[in-house]
């Protein structure tokens, strides 16, 4: 199809309509159908509220969507995109994205998004507003649940997985993905949603842009701006970022959509005097499609007449949108067919992901796994909750699919009962309840996570603490299952638990995943994708920070001469990459074939090849995430104490060993300097390989 011909035949009015997105629900179906008779709208968002993550939906059927597509095709011949926030599942819910990162299993994540894509197409969705790639170091921020965590490399891997999963491997894009929110939304000060952030060029490129870069390299079709302002410029009108960096440097060739009514919001923060000005600023900056606020739709004709926007700028934006539609094959086949998919397979992968994302934080004296014949007392309302465990952005998901934590336990161990902490007046706790072990499930509502749902304190609530106290009174071993959307601070109660599992908001199959892990049918293999602070006041705390110049080990600010704080330890409660197993892995020595390579050779593609042998010396066959971190020992800028550069999740049978190899080259050894240039410098590098970011097994390699 010659898209230039298509554009040449379009009127200015039609072109502007093509740059506009309207909302579409059951309520406005007829009105929108009528509208399409005359207007060449670019896309619909299948939602009617700005906080779609927690608002009730009024979905249309696939037949209705085909009907509306037919009107567009018959009247203009340009297919519509139907966008929706499918963040971590559509009908069957996967764990929240932060938990998906905890699985450290991008392959499994990619497969799950292939399944999610099947559910989407079956419901008339061909564009999903995911993956969310905002690097985040602040658990107070509600949207942390949607993000890949604190590490740029993990973010890159998750970006690749979701984009490939949605868009598919063929040349033709299956479901268009949308990398959001470009960029630095996770820096919102104090974790207050939508608030400003400050990011230097150095930090932007070495941390915040990297997951987006990976999405672009993997062909992501669309990008969405972030609401907030960085360094004084709202991202929705930041031409440097949207055009120079995203398109120019990163080579993005899809189109950019504004976030919900973000263009109009420029009139609130004093950047634009009216919506026309706002529209002009954003189109010029590089926003191609306007989400729902009609700033383009109502104003751009006038802007062209007044010579403020050129037809060329409009045509370029239209071209980018039509090119994506063409890559999706929509001109030939704009309609949705029934997709026969296996619910059972979707359940299975949801269970696998939930299992692999659960992190074992503590297991004193091998409390876990449990014996199925024991008497088990389960406490805490969260154990019976079907909604909160799905997390935010899951309202399309079928709540009847949720296997609760209690059901997951009960279905495996008959002698399980639920105890709600109420003791008959004339009895004592011990008389009333005869049990071998207590499982206390605590968590948070999905309603205090997600968009516009931040919290000021991440410490556990009094209610949580009361429940734990009550569990302790039974004088038996206490196992904690924590089901939260974000890291929470629980240092004050950690000694109350004999074993502790962090289960996140784990999706439809959380109960089965917990059940398998508790009784040893699966071995925990999740690792923390983000640092867990001891208390709110430590935020931000992240593993890839730099050292200070005080002759101290700045790594997690473990100051040798004086503490960071007098009222708490400097280290986090749990470090990035941490997670126990039921088995033990013994890491051998790191072997490196050639430990000195010249800078020229590195630039030409030569690599340091490292290998390490890992032995499973315990009683369980299990998966291990082998993590490779690098510390750049001498550089022209202060470099992080260490950075995750590669990882591999491997299954190692008990009593067996496995060799893992890592290839380290230009991609792992350089960094962006303060001028935004990627440089590789001569010097020594320490390569650590181990089971979390505190690994102390290292070799030194040098670039001469
Ligand atoms: C959110 C986006 C979302 C959009 C559409 C906005 O409020 O920030 O992440 O894709 O709404 O629902």
XYZ file of C-alpha atoms in Angstrom, residues 59-580:
522
model
C -16.668 -3.456 27.497
C -18.030 -4.013 24.035
C -18.222 -7.394 22.389
C -15.880 -8.445 19.595
C -18.857 -8.315 17.222
C -19.568 -4.705 18.157
C -15.932 -3.808 17.627
C -15.988 -5.425 14.193
C -19.186 -3.520 13.450
C -17.579 -0.213 14.279
C -14.455 -1.137 12.297
C -16.704 -1.875 9.328
C -18.127 1.630 9.441
C -14.597 3.075 9.395
C -13.494 0.847 6.533
C -16.578 1.510 4.434
C -16.421 5.256 4.877
C -12.685 5.982 4.809
C -10.777 2.758 4.189
C -8.516 3.465 7.171
C -8.690 0.889 9.968
C -9.033 1.807 13.612
C -6.841 0.798 16.472
C -8.637 -0.415 19.598
C -6.438 0.302 22.596
C -6.814 -0.950 26.139
C -4.749 -1.207 29.300
C -3.874 -4.866 29.324
C -1.092 -4.655 31.826
C -0.653 -8.140 33.269
C -3.442 -10.278 31.957
C -6.828 -9.902 30.392
C -9.141 -12.689 31.524
C -6.683 -14.855 33.402
C -4.482 -12.686 35.514
C -0.714 -12.976 35.694
C 1.187 -11.604 38.712
C 1.723 -7.836 38.715
C 4.647 -6.718 36.513
C 6.921 -6.083 39.520
C 6.389 -9.722 40.467
C 6.990 -10.849 36.890
C 10.412 -9.256 37.232
C 10.951 -11.228 40.439
C 10.685 -14.395 38.365
C 13.866 -13.361 36.524
C 12.437 -15.489 33.739
C 11.939 -13.328 30.633
C 11.224 -16.349 28.457
C 8.261 -17.356 30.579
C 7.092 -13.744 30.701
C 7.233 -13.524 26.904
C 5.172 -16.672 26.561
C 2.589 -15.380 28.997
C 2.119 -12.220 26.919
C 1.571 -14.407 23.844
C -1.301 -15.968 25.730
C -2.549 -12.599 26.922
C -2.499 -11.465 23.275
C -4.845 -14.342 22.378
C -7.327 -13.199 25.006
C -7.058 -9.613 23.748
C -7.703 -10.428 20.116
C -10.657 -12.531 21.103
C -12.123 -9.441 22.748
C -11.394 -7.007 19.920
C -8.250 -5.401 21.342
C -5.324 -4.855 18.970
C -3.269 -2.391 20.985
C -2.203 -2.685 24.602
C -0.839 0.145 26.710
C 1.985 -1.977 28.072
C 4.788 -2.592 28.932
C 5.185 0.012 31.630
C 8.945 0.528 31.883
C 9.399 3.189 34.537
C 12.438 2.376 36.607
C 11.418 3.036 40.196
C 13.201 3.323 43.523
C 10.278 4.452 45.624
C 7.842 1.886 47.027
C 5.515 4.629 48.201
C 4.568 5.287 44.598
C 1.436 3.273 43.773
C 2.494 2.623 40.219
C 5.543 0.710 41.334
C 3.433 -2.422 40.915
C 3.406 -1.897 37.146
C 7.125 -1.420 36.731
C 10.009 -3.831 36.234
C 11.817 -2.750 39.418
C 14.948 -0.746 40.167
C 17.395 -2.253 37.734
C 17.886 -1.067 34.146
C 19.105 -4.406 32.823
C 16.188 -6.309 34.310
C 13.987 -3.582 32.791
C 15.556 -4.211 29.391
C 14.853 -7.927 29.594
C 11.247 -7.400 30.678
C 10.712 -4.800 27.940
C 11.920 -7.253 25.332
C 9.756 -10.048 26.724
C 6.520 -8.076 26.771
C 7.046 -6.418 23.388
C 7.864 -9.728 21.723
C 5.034 -11.469 23.535
C 2.412 -8.975 22.404
C 3.705 -8.164 18.970
C 4.764 -11.693 17.993
C 7.718 -12.948 16.017
C 6.387 -12.458 12.479
C 6.852 -9.381 10.390
C 3.220 -8.573 11.028
C 2.535 -7.065 14.440
C -0.084 -9.068 16.324
C -1.044 -6.728 19.193
C 0.694 -3.344 19.129
C 2.587 -2.803 22.375
C 3.115 0.606 23.965
C 6.250 1.414 25.969
C 5.263 3.839 28.692
C 5.681 6.263 30.351
C 8.403 8.070 28.509
C 10.361 8.858 30.645
C 11.227 9.146 34.334
C 7.681 8.871 35.714
C 9.103 6.731 38.534
C 11.082 9.702 39.853
C 7.918 11.433 41.121
C 9.151 13.194 44.259
C 8.087 11.614 47.544
C 6.292 8.909 45.572
C 3.454 11.380 44.934
C 1.875 10.374 41.669
C 2.191 12.805 38.750
C 4.768 14.939 40.551
C 7.985 16.244 39.169
C 11.393 14.647 39.005
C 14.930 15.750 38.322
C 17.138 13.551 36.171
C 20.615 14.371 34.916
C 21.706 13.355 31.434
C 24.032 10.778 33.033
C 21.272 9.201 35.118
C 18.721 9.375 32.328
C 20.806 7.356 29.930
C 22.442 4.918 32.326
C 19.226 4.115 34.178
C 15.910 5.503 32.955
C 16.144 5.230 29.175
C 17.524 1.757 28.975
C 14.334 -0.276 29.168
C 12.792 2.018 26.553
C 15.809 1.542 24.351
C 15.323 -2.193 24.580
C 11.628 -1.842 23.680
C 12.604 0.225 20.630
C 15.289 -2.265 19.585
C 12.658 -4.968 19.773
C 10.354 -3.020 17.484
C 7.784 -1.592 19.874
C 5.016 -0.028 17.775
C 4.033 2.827 20.085
C 5.278 4.886 23.017
C 3.318 6.932 25.585
C 4.643 10.001 27.387
C 4.676 10.255 31.155
C 2.449 12.766 32.907
C 5.100 14.404 34.992
C 7.596 17.112 34.465
C 11.307 16.410 34.412
C 13.839 19.194 34.888
C 11.076 21.775 34.407
C 9.586 20.496 31.147
C 6.448 18.350 31.078
C 7.300 15.208 29.141
C 4.270 15.574 26.896
C 5.863 18.590 25.231
C 9.533 17.738 25.641
C 10.836 17.919 22.080
C 14.363 17.014 23.089
C 13.222 13.741 24.622
C 10.427 12.823 22.212
C 12.123 13.792 18.998
C 15.883 14.163 19.405
C 16.373 11.283 21.812
C 13.519 8.850 21.117
C 13.398 9.157 17.346
C 16.819 10.573 16.568
C 19.166 8.677 18.860
C 17.129 5.620 19.690
C 15.683 5.222 16.192
C 12.051 4.757 17.216
C 9.899 4.541 14.083
C 6.445 3.947 15.532
C 4.101 6.627 16.855
C 3.765 8.386 20.203
C 0.449 8.746 22.017
C -0.130 11.219 24.808
C -1.219 9.874 28.171
C -4.827 10.473 29.182
C -5.619 14.187 28.717
C -1.962 15.065 29.229
C -1.984 17.661 26.451
C -4.823 19.596 28.033
C -2.973 19.491 31.353
C -0.403 21.918 29.998
C -3.002 24.595 30.607
C -2.994 23.683 34.310
C 0.717 23.803 34.935
C 1.198 27.155 33.308
C 2.907 26.013 30.136
C 0.148 26.789 27.636
C -2.370 29.637 27.745
C -5.048 27.545 26.073
C -5.688 24.161 24.500
C -4.673 25.344 21.059
C -1.249 26.317 22.288
C -1.016 23.042 24.185
C -1.850 21.117 21.000
C 0.765 22.997 19.016
C 3.487 22.436 21.599
C 2.805 18.724 21.830
C 2.493 18.013 18.120
C 5.666 19.932 17.492
C 7.413 18.068 20.310
C 6.551 14.690 18.787
C 3.208 13.512 20.178
C 1.421 11.979 17.189
C -1.879 10.927 18.691
C -3.906 12.769 21.290
C -5.571 10.587 23.913
C -9.151 11.713 24.590
C -8.797 15.408 25.414
C -9.599 16.610 21.861
C -6.901 19.271 21.905
C -5.778 18.255 18.418
C -9.297 17.579 17.193
C -10.643 20.972 18.269
C -7.658 23.182 17.479
C -5.168 22.011 14.903
C -7.118 23.205 11.846
C -6.955 26.698 13.257
C -3.253 26.285 14.025
C -2.604 25.351 10.384
C -4.675 28.300 9.131
C -2.709 30.644 11.367
C 0.578 29.190 10.143
C 1.562 27.886 13.577
C 1.704 24.275 12.502
C 2.702 23.132 9.046
C 0.856 20.562 6.957
C 4.179 18.742 6.757
C 4.218 18.233 10.550
C 0.662 16.922 10.433
C 1.434 14.614 7.505
C 4.455 13.177 9.269
C 2.401 12.310 12.322
C -0.340 10.752 10.177
C 2.284 8.766 8.291
C 3.669 7.330 11.512
C 0.221 6.220 12.623
C -0.681 4.700 9.256
C 2.670 2.920 9.098
C 1.928 1.142 12.361
C -1.509 0.166 11.067
C 0.095 -1.160 7.919
C 2.694 -3.156 9.887
C -0.193 -4.722 11.748
C -1.755 -5.818 8.455
C -4.901 -3.890 9.320
C -5.521 -2.484 5.856
C -5.931 -6.035 4.509
C -7.554 -7.522 7.560
C -8.991 -5.039 10.020
C -11.389 -7.484 11.712
C -11.161 -9.744 14.720
C -11.859 -13.434 14.518
C -12.700 -15.767 17.362
C -9.512 -17.020 18.962
C -9.811 -20.525 20.309
C -7.462 -20.572 23.236
C -6.860 -23.009 25.996
C -7.830 -21.519 29.356
C -5.996 -24.363 30.976
C -2.721 -23.353 29.344
C -3.247 -19.773 30.462
C -3.896 -20.925 34.014
C -0.809 -23.071 33.880
C 1.503 -20.245 32.856
C -0.077 -17.914 35.396
C 0.682 -20.527 38.045
C 4.245 -20.991 36.816
C 4.870 -17.262 36.900
C 3.301 -16.837 40.318
C 5.437 -19.715 41.582
C 8.629 -18.357 40.094
C 7.970 -14.861 41.387
C 7.400 -15.813 45.029
C 10.473 -14.925 47.085
C 11.476 -16.960 50.113
C 12.869 -14.374 52.522
C 13.393 -16.498 55.593
C 13.316 -20.196 56.432
C 14.686 -20.887 59.893
C 15.596 -24.505 60.566
C 13.958 -25.598 57.335
C 10.481 -24.728 58.564
C 9.394 -25.028 54.963
C 8.351 -27.099 53.161
C 5.501 -28.348 55.323
C 4.138 -31.793 55.757
C 0.689 -32.106 54.195
C -0.552 -34.201 57.113
C 0.038 -31.512 59.688
C -2.768 -29.509 61.236
C -2.599 -26.071 59.688
C -4.220 -22.905 60.924
C -4.549 -20.118 58.357
C -5.149 -16.539 59.492
C -5.780 -13.224 57.785
C -8.542 -12.036 55.482
C -6.111 -11.775 52.613
C -6.078 -15.583 52.560
C -9.660 -15.535 51.297
C -9.388 -12.518 49.056
C -10.118 -12.950 45.363
C -9.689 -9.393 44.119
C -6.748 -7.754 45.887
C -4.388 -10.606 45.014
C -4.943 -9.841 41.330
C -3.518 -6.365 41.849
C -4.273 -3.092 40.174
C -5.089 -2.925 36.433
C -6.867 -6.258 36.501
C -10.532 -5.370 36.285
C -11.065 -7.293 33.049
C -9.772 -10.374 34.762
C -12.287 -12.992 35.723
C -12.451 -12.947 39.500
C -14.001 -16.409 39.467
C -10.683 -17.683 38.170
C -8.892 -16.644 41.354
C -7.670 -19.522 43.474
C -7.393 -17.975 46.921
C -4.416 -18.609 49.129
C -6.627 -20.465 51.593
C -8.092 -22.699 48.880
C -4.622 -23.409 47.549
C -3.521 -24.619 50.994
C -6.710 -26.465 51.895
C -6.810 -28.355 48.608
C -3.391 -29.802 49.395
C -3.631 -30.320 53.142
C -6.948 -31.585 54.437
C -6.333 -30.627 58.054
C -6.377 -26.939 57.297
C -8.748 -24.566 59.055
C -9.294 -20.843 59.067
C -9.044 -18.855 62.278
C -10.283 -15.285 62.445
C -8.705 -14.391 65.795
C -11.939 -14.422 67.759
C -11.675 -16.529 70.906
C -14.801 -17.515 72.782
C -14.865 -15.611 76.096
C -14.663 -18.657 78.357
C -11.702 -20.264 76.566
C -8.070 -19.641 75.945
C -6.509 -19.573 72.570
C -4.490 -22.736 73.087
C -7.534 -24.720 74.317
C -9.591 -23.664 71.370
C -7.168 -24.238 68.609
C -5.070 -27.249 68.285
C -2.708 -26.835 65.388
C 0.818 -27.803 64.341
C 1.642 -24.697 62.425
C 0.188 -21.222 61.794
C 0.167 -19.503 58.442
C -0.565 -15.811 58.653
C -1.443 -14.066 55.408
C -1.190 -10.318 55.331
C -1.444 -7.947 52.440
C -2.779 -4.741 51.009
C -5.761 -3.871 48.906
C -5.235 -3.363 45.184
C -7.058 -0.068 45.764
C -4.033 1.434 47.499
C -1.746 0.471 44.661
C -1.637 1.551 41.027
C -2.303 4.957 39.546
C -2.919 7.845 41.948
C -2.605 5.467 44.901
C 0.544 6.228 46.785
C 1.158 5.753 50.497
C 3.326 7.867 52.773
C 4.557 5.055 54.971
C 5.501 1.565 53.845
C 5.575 0.152 57.397
C 2.991 -2.512 58.182
C -0.260 -1.258 59.664
C -1.427 -1.827 63.249
C -3.949 -4.270 61.874
C -1.201 -6.329 60.246
C 0.791 -6.282 63.478
C -2.222 -7.297 65.542
C -2.750 -10.314 63.334
C 0.868 -11.377 63.672
C 0.661 -11.003 67.463
C -2.418 -13.155 67.488
C -0.658 -15.812 65.407
C 2.256 -15.821 67.852
C -0.104 -16.542 70.735
C -0.767 -20.004 69.367
C 2.828 -20.831 70.295
C 3.553 -22.749 67.158
C 5.771 -22.125 64.188
C 4.544 -19.109 62.290
C 4.834 -18.810 58.538
C 4.170 -15.436 57.001
C 2.802 -14.947 53.515
C 3.019 -11.337 52.465
C 0.817 -10.394 49.525
C 1.562 -6.789 48.616
C 1.933 -4.797 45.438
C 5.116 -3.117 46.600
C 7.978 -3.609 49.037
C 6.735 -2.989 52.576
C 8.866 -2.477 55.680
C 8.478 -5.212 58.259
C 11.712 -5.255 60.217
C 9.892 -4.869 63.536
C 8.043 -8.170 63.100
C 10.521 -10.230 61.160
C 11.618 -12.207 64.224
C 8.038 -13.337 64.734
C 8.216 -15.494 61.632
C 9.929 -18.841 61.303
C 9.531 -18.653 57.558
C 8.476 -15.853 55.265
C 7.292 -15.827 51.665
C 6.777 -12.642 49.648
C 3.953 -13.485 47.272
C 3.125 -10.025 45.804
C -0.228 -9.589 44.142
C 0.287 -12.868 42.388
C -2.664 -13.156 39.988
C -5.354 -15.769 39.384
C -3.228 -18.729 40.413
C -1.632 -17.331 43.549
C -3.306 -19.981 45.734
C -1.969 -22.896 43.711
C 1.485 -21.352 43.543
C 1.572 -20.868 47.321
C 0.218 -24.375 47.849
C 2.939 -25.920 45.688
C 5.683 -23.981 47.416
C 4.478 -24.536 50.977
C 4.401 -28.290 50.572
C 7.546 -28.628 48.485
C 5.948 -29.480 45.142
C 7.836 -26.451 43.831
C 11.000 -24.929 45.172
C 11.090 -21.123 45.545
C 13.235 -19.385 42.942
C 12.014 -15.757 42.923
C 14.510 -12.968 43.570
C 13.811 -9.426 44.656
C 13.680 -7.039 41.673
C 13.963 -4.130 44.067
C 15.647 -3.353 47.365
C 13.509 -3.780 50.488
C 14.167 -0.916 52.947
C 14.036 -1.340 56.708
C 11.878 1.735 57.036
C 10.304 4.463 54.914
C 13.009 6.940 55.846
C 15.644 4.968 53.931
C 13.924 5.670 50.606
C 15.549 5.956 48.120
C 17.819 2.992 48.633
C 18.994 1.000 45.639
C 21.830 -1.395 45.052
C 23.446 0.260 42.042
C 24.293 3.465 43.869
C 27.702 5.097 43.860
C 30.261 5.236 46.678
C 30.981 8.408 48.580
C 34.511 9.804 48.639
C 34.905 9.343 52.396
C 36.939 6.188 52.090
C 33.846 4.179 52.789
C 32.007 1.389 51.153
C 29.106 3.262 49.638
C 27.528 0.064 48.558
C 24.108 0.273 50.134
C 25.779 2.961 52.184
C 27.412 0.464 54.505
C 29.559 3.185 55.957
C 32.599 1.937 57.838
C 33.463 5.055 59.798
C 30.010 6.321 60.727
C 26.441 5.220 60.035
C 24.121 6.907 57.550
C 21.470 7.142 60.221
C 21.655 6.936 64.022
C 18.218 5.401 64.257
C 18.527 2.524 61.825
C 21.136 0.473 60.104
C 22.457 1.695 56.781
C 21.880 -1.539 54.931
C 18.499 -2.531 53.519
C 16.296 -5.209 55.056
C 16.787 -7.339 51.937
C 19.069 -6.544 49.032
C 18.274 -6.559 45.329
C 18.438 -10.009 43.761
C 17.918 -11.770 47.112
C 15.802 -14.893 47.469
C 16.353 -18.193 49.287
